[in-house]
CSV table of C-alpha atoms in Angstrom, one decimal:
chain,number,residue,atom,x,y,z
Q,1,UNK,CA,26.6,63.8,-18.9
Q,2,UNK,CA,27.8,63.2,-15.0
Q,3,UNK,CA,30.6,65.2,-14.4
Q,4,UNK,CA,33.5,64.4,-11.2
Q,5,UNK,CA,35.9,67.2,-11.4
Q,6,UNK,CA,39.0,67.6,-9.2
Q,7,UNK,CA,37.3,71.0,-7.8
Q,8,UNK,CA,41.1,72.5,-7.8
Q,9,UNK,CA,41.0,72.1,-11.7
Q,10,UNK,CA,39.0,74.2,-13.8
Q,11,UNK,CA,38.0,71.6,-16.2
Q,12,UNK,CA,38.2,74.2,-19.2
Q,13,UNK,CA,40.4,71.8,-21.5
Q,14,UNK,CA,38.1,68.6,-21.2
Q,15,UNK,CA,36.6,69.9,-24.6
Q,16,UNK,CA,39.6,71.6,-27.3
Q,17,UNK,CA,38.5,75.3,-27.7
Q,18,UNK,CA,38.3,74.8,-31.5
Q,19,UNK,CA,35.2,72.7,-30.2
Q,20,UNK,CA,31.9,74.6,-31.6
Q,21,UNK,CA,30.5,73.8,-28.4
Q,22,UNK,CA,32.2,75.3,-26.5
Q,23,UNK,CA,32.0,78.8,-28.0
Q,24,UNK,CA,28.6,77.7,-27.8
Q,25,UNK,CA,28.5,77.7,-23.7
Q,26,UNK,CA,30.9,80.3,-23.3
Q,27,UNK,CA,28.1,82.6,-25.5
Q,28,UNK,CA,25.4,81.2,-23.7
Q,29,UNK,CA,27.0,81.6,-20.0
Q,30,UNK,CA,28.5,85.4,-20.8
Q,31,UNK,CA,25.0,86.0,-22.0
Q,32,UNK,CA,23.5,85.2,-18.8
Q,33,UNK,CA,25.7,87.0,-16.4
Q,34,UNK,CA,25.7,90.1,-18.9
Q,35,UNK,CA,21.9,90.1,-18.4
Q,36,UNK,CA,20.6,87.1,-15.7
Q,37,UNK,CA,16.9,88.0,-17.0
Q,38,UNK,CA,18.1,85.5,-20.2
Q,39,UNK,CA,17.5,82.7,-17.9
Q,40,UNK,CA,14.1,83.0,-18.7
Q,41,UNK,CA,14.4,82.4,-22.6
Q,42,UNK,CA,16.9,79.3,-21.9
Q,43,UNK,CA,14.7,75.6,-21.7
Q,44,UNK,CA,16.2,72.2,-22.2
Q,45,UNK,CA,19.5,73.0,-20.1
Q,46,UNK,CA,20.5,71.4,-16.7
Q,47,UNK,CA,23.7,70.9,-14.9
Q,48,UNK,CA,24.3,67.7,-17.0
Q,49,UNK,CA,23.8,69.6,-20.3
Q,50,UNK,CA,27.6,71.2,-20.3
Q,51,UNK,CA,30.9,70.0,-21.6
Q,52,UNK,CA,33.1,71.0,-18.4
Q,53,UNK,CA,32.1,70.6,-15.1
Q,54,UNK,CA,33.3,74.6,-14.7
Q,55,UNK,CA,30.4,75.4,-17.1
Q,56,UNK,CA,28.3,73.4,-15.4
Q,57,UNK,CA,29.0,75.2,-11.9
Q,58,UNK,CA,28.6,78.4,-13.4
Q,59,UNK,CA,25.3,77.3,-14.4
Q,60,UNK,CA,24.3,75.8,-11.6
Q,61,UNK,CA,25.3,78.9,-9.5
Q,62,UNK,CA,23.5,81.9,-12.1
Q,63,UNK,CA,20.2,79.3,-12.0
Q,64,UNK,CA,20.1,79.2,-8.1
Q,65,UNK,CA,20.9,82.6,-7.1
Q,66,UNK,CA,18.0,85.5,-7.3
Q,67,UNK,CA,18.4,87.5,-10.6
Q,68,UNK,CA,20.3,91.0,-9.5
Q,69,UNK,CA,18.1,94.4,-9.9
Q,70,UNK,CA,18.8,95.5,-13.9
Q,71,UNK,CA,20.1,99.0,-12.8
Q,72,UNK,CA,22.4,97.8,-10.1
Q,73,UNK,CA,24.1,94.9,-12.3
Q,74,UNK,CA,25.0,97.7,-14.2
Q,75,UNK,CA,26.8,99.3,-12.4
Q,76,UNK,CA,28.8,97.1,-9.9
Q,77,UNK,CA,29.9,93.6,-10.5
Q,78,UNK,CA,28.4,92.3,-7.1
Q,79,UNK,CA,26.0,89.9,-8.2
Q,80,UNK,CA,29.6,88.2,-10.6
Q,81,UNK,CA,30.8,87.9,-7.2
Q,82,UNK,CA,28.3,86.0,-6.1
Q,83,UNK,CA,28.1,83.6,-8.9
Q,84,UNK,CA,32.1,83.2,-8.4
Q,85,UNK,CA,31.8,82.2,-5.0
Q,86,UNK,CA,28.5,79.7,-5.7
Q,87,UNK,CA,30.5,78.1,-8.7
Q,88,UNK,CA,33.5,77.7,-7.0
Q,89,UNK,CA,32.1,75.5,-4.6
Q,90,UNK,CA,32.1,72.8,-7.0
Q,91,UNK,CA,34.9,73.8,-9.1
Q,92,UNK,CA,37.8,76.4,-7.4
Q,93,UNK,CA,39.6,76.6,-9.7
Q,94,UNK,CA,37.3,79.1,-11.5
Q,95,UNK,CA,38.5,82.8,-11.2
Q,96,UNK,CA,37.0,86.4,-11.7
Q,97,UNK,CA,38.6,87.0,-15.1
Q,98,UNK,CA,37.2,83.9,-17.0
Q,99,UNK,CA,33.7,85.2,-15.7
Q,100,UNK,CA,34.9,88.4,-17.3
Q,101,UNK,CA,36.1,86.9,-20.4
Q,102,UNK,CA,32.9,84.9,-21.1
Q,103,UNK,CA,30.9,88.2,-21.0
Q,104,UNK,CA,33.4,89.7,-23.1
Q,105,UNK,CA,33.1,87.0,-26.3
Q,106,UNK,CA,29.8,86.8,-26.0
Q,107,UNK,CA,28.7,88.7,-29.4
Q,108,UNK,CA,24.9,89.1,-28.7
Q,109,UNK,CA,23.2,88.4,-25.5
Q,110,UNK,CA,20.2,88.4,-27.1
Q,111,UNK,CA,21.0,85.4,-29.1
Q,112,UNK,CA,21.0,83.4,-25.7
Q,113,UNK,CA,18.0,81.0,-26.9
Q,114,UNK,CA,20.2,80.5,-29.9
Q,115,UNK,CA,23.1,79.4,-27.8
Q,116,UNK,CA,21.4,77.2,-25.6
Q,117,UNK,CA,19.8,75.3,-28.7
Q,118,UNK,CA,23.5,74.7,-29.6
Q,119,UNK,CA,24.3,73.3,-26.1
Q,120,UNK,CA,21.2,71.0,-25.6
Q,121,UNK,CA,22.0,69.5,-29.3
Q,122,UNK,CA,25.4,68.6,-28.4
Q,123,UNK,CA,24.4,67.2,-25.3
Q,124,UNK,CA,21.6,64.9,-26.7
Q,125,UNK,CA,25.1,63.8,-29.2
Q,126,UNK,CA,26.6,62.9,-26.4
Q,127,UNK,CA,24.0,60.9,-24.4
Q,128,UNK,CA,23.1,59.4,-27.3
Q,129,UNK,CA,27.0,58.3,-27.6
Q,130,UNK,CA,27.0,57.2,-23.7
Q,131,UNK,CA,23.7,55.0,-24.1
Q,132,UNK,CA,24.5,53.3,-27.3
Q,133,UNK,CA,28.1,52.6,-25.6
Q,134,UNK,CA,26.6,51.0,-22.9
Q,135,UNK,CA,24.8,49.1,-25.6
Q,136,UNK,CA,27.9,47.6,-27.1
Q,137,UNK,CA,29.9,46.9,-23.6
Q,138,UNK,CA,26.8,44.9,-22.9
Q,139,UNK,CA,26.8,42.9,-26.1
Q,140,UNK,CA,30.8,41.5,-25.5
Q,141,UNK,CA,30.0,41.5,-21.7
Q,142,UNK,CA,30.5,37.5,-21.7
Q,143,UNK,CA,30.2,37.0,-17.5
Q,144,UNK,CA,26.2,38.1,-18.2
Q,145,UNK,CA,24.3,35.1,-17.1
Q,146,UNK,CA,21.0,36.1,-19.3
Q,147,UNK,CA,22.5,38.1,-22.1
Q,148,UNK,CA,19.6,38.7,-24.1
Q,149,UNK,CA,17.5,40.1,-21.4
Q,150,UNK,CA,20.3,42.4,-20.4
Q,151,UNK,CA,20.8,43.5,-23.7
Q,152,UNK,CA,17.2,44.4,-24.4
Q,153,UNK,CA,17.0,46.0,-21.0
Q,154,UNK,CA,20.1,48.5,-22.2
Q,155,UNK,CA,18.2,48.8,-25.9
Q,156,UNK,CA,15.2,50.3,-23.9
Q,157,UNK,CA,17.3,52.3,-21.6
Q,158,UNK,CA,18.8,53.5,-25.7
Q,159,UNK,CA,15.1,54.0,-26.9
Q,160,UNK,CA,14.3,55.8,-24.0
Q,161,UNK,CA,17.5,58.1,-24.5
Q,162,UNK,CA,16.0,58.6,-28.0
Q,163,UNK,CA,12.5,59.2,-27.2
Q,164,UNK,CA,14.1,62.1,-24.6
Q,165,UNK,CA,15.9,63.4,-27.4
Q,166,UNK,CA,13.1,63.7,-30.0
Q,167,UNK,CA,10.7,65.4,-27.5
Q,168,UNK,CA,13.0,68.5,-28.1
Q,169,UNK,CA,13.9,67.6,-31.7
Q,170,UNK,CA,11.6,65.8,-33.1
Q,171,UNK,CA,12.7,63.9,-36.3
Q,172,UNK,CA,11.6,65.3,-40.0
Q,173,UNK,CA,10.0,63.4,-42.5
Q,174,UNK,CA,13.2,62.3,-44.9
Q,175,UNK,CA,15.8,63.1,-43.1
Q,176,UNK,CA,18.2,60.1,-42.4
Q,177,UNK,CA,22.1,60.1,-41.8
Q,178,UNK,CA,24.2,60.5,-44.4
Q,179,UNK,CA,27.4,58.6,-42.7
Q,180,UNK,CA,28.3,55.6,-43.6
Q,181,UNK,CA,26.9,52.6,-42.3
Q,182,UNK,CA,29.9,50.2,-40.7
Q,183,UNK,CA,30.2,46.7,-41.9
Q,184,UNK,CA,28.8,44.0,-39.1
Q,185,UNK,CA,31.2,42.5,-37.0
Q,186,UNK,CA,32.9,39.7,-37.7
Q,187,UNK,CA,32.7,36.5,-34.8
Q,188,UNK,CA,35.7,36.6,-32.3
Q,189,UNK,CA,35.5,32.6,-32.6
Q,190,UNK,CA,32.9,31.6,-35.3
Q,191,UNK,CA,33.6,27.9,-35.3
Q,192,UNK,CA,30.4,27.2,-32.2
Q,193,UNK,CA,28.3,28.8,-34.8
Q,194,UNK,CA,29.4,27.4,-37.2
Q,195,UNK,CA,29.2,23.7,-35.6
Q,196,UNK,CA,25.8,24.4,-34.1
Q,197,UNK,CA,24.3,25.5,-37.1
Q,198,UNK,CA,25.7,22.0,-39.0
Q,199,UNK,CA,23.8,20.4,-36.4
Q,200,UNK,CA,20.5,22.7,-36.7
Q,201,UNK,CA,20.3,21.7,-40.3
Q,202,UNK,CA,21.5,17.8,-39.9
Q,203,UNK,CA,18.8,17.6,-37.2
Q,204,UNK,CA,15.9,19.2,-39.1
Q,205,UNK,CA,16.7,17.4,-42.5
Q,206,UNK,CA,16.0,14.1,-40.0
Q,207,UNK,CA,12.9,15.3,-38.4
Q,208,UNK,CA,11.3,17.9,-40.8
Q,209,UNK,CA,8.1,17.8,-39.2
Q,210,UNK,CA,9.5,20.2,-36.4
Q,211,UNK,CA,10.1,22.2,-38.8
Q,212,UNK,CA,7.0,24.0,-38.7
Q,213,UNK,CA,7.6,24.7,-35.2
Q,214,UNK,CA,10.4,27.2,-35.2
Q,215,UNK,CA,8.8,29.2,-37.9
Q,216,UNK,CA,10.8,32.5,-35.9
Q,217,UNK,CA,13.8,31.2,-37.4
Q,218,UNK,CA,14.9,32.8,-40.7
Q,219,UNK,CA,17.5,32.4,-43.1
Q,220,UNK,CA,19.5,35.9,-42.1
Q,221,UNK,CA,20.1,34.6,-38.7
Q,222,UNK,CA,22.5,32.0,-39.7
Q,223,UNK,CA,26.1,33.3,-39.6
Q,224,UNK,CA,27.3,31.2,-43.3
Q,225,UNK,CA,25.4,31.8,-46.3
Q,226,UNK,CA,25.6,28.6,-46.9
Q,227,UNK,CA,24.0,27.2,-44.2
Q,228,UNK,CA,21.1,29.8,-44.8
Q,229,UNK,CA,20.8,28.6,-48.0
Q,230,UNK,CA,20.6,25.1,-46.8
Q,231,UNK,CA,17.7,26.6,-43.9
Q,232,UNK,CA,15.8,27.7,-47.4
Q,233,UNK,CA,16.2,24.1,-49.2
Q,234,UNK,CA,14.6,23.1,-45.9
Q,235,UNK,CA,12.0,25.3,-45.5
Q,236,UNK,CA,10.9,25.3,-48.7
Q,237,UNK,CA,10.7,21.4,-49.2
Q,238,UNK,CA,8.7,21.2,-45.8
Q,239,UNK,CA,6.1,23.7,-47.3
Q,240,UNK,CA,5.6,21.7,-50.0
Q,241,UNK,CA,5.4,18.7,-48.7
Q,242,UNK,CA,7.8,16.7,-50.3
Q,243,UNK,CA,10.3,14.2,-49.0
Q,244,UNK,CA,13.1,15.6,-46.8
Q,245,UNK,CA,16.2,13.7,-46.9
Q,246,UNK,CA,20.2,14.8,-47.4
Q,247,UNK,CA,19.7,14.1,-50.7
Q,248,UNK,CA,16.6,16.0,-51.7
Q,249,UNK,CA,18.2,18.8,-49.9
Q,250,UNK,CA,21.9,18.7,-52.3
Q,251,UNK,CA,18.7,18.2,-55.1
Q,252,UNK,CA,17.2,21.8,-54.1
Q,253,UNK,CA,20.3,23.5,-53.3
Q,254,UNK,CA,21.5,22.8,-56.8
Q,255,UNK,CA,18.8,24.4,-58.1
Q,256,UNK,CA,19.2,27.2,-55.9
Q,257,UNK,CA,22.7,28.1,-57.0
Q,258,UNK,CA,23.7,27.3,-53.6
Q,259,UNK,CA,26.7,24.9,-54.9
Q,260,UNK,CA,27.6,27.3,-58.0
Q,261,UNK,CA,30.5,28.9,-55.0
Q,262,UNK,CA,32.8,25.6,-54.8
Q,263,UNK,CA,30.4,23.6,-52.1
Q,264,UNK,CA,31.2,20.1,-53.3
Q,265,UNK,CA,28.2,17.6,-53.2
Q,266,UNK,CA,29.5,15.2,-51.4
Q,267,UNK,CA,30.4,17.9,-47.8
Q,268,UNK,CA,26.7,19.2,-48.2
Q,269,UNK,CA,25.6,15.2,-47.8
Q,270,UNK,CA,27.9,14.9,-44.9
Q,271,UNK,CA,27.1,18.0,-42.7
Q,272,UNK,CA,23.8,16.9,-43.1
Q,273,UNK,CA,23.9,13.6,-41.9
Q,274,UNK,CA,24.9,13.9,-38.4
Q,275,UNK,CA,21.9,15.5,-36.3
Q,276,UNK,CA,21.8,15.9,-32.5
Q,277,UNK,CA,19.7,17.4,-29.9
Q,278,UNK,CA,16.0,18.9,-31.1
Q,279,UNK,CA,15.4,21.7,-34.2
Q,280,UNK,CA,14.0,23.8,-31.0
Q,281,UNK,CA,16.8,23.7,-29.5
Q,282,UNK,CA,19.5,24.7,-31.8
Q,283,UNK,CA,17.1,27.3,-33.3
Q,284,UNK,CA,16.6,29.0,-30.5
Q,285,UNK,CA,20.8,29.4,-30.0
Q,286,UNK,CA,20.9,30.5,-33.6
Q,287,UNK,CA,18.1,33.0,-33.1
Q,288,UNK,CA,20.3,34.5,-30.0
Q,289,UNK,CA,23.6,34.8,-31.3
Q,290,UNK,CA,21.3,36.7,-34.3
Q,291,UNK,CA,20.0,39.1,-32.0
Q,292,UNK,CA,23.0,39.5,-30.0
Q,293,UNK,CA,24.7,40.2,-33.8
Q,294,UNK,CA,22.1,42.7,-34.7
Q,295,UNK,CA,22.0,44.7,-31.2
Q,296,UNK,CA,26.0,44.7,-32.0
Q,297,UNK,CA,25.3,46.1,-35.7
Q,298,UNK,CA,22.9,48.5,-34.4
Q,299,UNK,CA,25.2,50.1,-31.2
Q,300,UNK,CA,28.1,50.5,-33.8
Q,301,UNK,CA,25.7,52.0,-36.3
Q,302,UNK,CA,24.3,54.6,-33.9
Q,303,UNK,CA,27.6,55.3,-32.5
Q,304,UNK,CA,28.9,56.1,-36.3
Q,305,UNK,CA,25.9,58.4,-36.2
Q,306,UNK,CA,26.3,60.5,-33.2
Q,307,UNK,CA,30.6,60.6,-34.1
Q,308,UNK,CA,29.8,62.3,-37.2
Q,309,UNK,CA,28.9,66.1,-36.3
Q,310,UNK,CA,27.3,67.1,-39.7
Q,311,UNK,CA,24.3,64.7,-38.3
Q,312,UNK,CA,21.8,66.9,-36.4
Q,313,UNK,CA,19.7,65.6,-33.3
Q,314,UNK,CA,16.6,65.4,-36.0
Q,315,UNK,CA,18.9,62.9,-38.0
Q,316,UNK,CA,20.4,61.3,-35.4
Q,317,UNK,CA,16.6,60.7,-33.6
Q,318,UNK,CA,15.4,59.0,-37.3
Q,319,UNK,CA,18.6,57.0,-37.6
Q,320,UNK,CA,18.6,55.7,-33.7
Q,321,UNK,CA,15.2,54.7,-34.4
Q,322,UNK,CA,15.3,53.3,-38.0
Q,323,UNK,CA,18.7,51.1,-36.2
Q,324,UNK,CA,16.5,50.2,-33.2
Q,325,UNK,CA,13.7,48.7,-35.2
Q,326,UNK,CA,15.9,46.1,-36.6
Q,327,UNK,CA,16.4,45.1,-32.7
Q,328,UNK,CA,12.6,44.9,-32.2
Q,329,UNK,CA,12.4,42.1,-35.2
Q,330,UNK,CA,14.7,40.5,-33.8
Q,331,UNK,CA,13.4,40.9,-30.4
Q,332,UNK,CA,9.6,40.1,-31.4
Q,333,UNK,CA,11.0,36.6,-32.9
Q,334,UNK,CA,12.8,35.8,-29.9
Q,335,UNK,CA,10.1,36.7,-27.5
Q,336,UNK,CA,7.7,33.6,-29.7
Q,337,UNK,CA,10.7,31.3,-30.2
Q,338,UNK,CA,11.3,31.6,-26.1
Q,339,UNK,CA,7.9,32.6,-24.6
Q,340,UNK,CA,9.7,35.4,-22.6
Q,341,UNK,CA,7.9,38.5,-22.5
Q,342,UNK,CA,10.0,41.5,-21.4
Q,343,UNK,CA,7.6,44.0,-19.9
Q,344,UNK,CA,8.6,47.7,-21.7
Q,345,UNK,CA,10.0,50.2,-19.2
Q,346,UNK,CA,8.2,53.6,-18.9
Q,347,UNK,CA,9.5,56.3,-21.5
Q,348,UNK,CA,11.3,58.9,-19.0
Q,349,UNK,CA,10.4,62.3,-18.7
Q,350,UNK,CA,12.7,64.8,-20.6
Q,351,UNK,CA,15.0,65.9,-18.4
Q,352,UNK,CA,15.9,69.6,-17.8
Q,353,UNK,CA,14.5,72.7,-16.5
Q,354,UNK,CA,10.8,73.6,-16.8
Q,355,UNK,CA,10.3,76.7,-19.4
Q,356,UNK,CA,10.6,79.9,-18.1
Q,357,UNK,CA,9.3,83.6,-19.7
Q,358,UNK,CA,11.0,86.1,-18.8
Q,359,UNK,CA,9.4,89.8,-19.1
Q,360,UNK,CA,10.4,91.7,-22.3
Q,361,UNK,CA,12.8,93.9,-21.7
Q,362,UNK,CA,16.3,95.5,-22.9
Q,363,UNK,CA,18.9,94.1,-21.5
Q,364,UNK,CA,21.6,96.5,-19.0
Q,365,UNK,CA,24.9,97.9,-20.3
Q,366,UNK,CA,27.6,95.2,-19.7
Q,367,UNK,CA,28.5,95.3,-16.3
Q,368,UNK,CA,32.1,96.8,-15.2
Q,369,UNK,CA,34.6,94.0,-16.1
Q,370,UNK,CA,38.4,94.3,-15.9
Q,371,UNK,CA,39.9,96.6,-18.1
Q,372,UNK,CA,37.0,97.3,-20.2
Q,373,UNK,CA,34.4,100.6,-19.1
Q,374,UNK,CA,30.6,99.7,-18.9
């Protein structure tokens, strides 16, 4: 997560202290400047990894800067100096005491790994968050002149968030989210749907031979149960080859049930009576809005999964995934219904610093800190 910090602000209270998190990085950063050889146990963290751009500098700084001989970190408070003056370069308002506070509630050093397991999981939560955001923007984004393509360009950029993620976590047999999942969205204005659905069933009740042509099209992709129920009749009286009119339609959705919820006969004849345009057509604009509805469901249900912090990066790797699969359904159907094929970006590398070993040995005596003897 990009960070643009006033560098005269210390950027401590962008995440509350009550935050695990952040007793998390405040462990993990007093570890390192009580004993810099730590570094070497840390993988998975970067700059990007930390919840305030302060951390960050301090990271940043004890990462670049040559680890200080063991014996003379403990006994003067030179190479804290240092670190200071690097960190402050991207945040001043840092000061000598907080360094000497973070080594001071640091309860075990040697728990640094620990620590920075805690930090990289609360990370992936958050880009997690940030990619399946940019998801959703995109979905109600209605200047986009291809939509669908620049929503399955920022569903790979998700899946490649996700793949990132379960490189360090991978997901565990079984173990899905427990948080709810949030209803679908309802239609800002449903009545274009609505209308061009009356005349996707009107037009294929008067030509049912293209009906075999949009095979892609299913029934969930119609926004009114009724009309889905209607696509059904249709479907199912073109597969058996019988005769396709508004009436043998009324005939099978009677016997489906379909009128058992108020649907008088005689509205059923009339929406089906008026056809315009071509089955493709109107198929295809059904078949968008469905995938547009359904990269929607998924964003929001991701984002319910990565708001809940009782979901670990395992669950939250198996419930991105299980969410973006009902995307690539969608997608695959659209792809035959259209003939577009949208070329897969390459998976990126995960990000971070390369593992490091660092020799086993015991860590210094604290070095001198304010008000406190080594």
């Amino acid at each position: 997560m990009s960070h643009s910090p006033d560098p005269n602000e210390d950027d401590l209270g962008t995440i509350p202290a009550s935050h695990p998190v952040f007793h998390a990085e405040q462990a993990l950063l007093g570890a390192l400047l009580f004993d810099p050889r730590l570094l070497g146990d840390v993988t998975g963290i970067s700059a990007d990894s930390w919840s305030t751009a302060a951390h960050a500098s301090l990271f940043a700084a004890i990462s670049a800067l040559p680890p200080p001989d063991p014996n003379e970190h403990r006994k003067t408070t030179a190479w804290l100096t240092q670190v200071l003056a690097a960190a402050r370069e991207e945040a001043r308002g840092l000061s000598a005491s907080y360094l000497h506070t973070l080594i001071q509630v640091c309860p075990w050093p040697r728990h640094a790994a620990a620590y920075a397991r805690m930090v990289e999981a609360e990370h992936a939560r958050r880009r997690l968050r940030d990619a399946t955001g940019l998801l959703v923007q995109t979905v109600h984004d209605v200047s986009l002149p291809e939509p669908v393509e620049a929503v399955l360009a920022e569903a790979d950029a998700l899946a490649a968030v996700v793949d990132d993620i379960a490189t360090r976590f991978p997901p565990r047999a079984g173990i899905l989210p427990r948080t709810p999942v949030p209803p679908p969205n309802a239609a800002a204005d449903p009545t274009e749907a609505v209308e061009e659905e009356q005349l996707l069933l009107a037009t294929a009740t008067a030509r049912p031979a293209d009906i075999e042509s949009v095979r892609w099209l299913l029934a969930e992709d119609f926004t009114q149960p009724l009309h889905a129920g209607l696509w059904q009749c249709l479907t199912a009286l073109a597969r058996r080859h019988e005769p396709v009119d508004p009436v043998t339609v009324l005939w099978e959705a009677q016997q489906r049930g379909l009128l058992h919820d108020g649907s008088e006969p005689s509205g059923v004849l009339r929406l089906l009576a008026e056809p315009a345009g071509s089955v493709g057509h109107w198929g295809q604009r059904a078949l968008t809005r469905s995938l547009l509805a359904a990269a929607d469901q998924a964003g929001r249900r991701i984002q319910a999964y990565s708001d809940d912090p009782m979901n670990t990066p395992f669950q939250l790797v198996a419930g991105a995934r299980r969410a973006l699969a009902d995307i690539g359904a969608i997608r695959t159907r659209w792809q035959h219904a259209t003939g577009h094929s949208l070329p897969q970006p390459a998976r990126a590398a995960r990000a971070g610093p390369a593992a490091r070993h660092a020799p086993a040995v015991s860590p210094p005596a604290r070095p001198v800190a304010a008000g406190r003897t080594p």
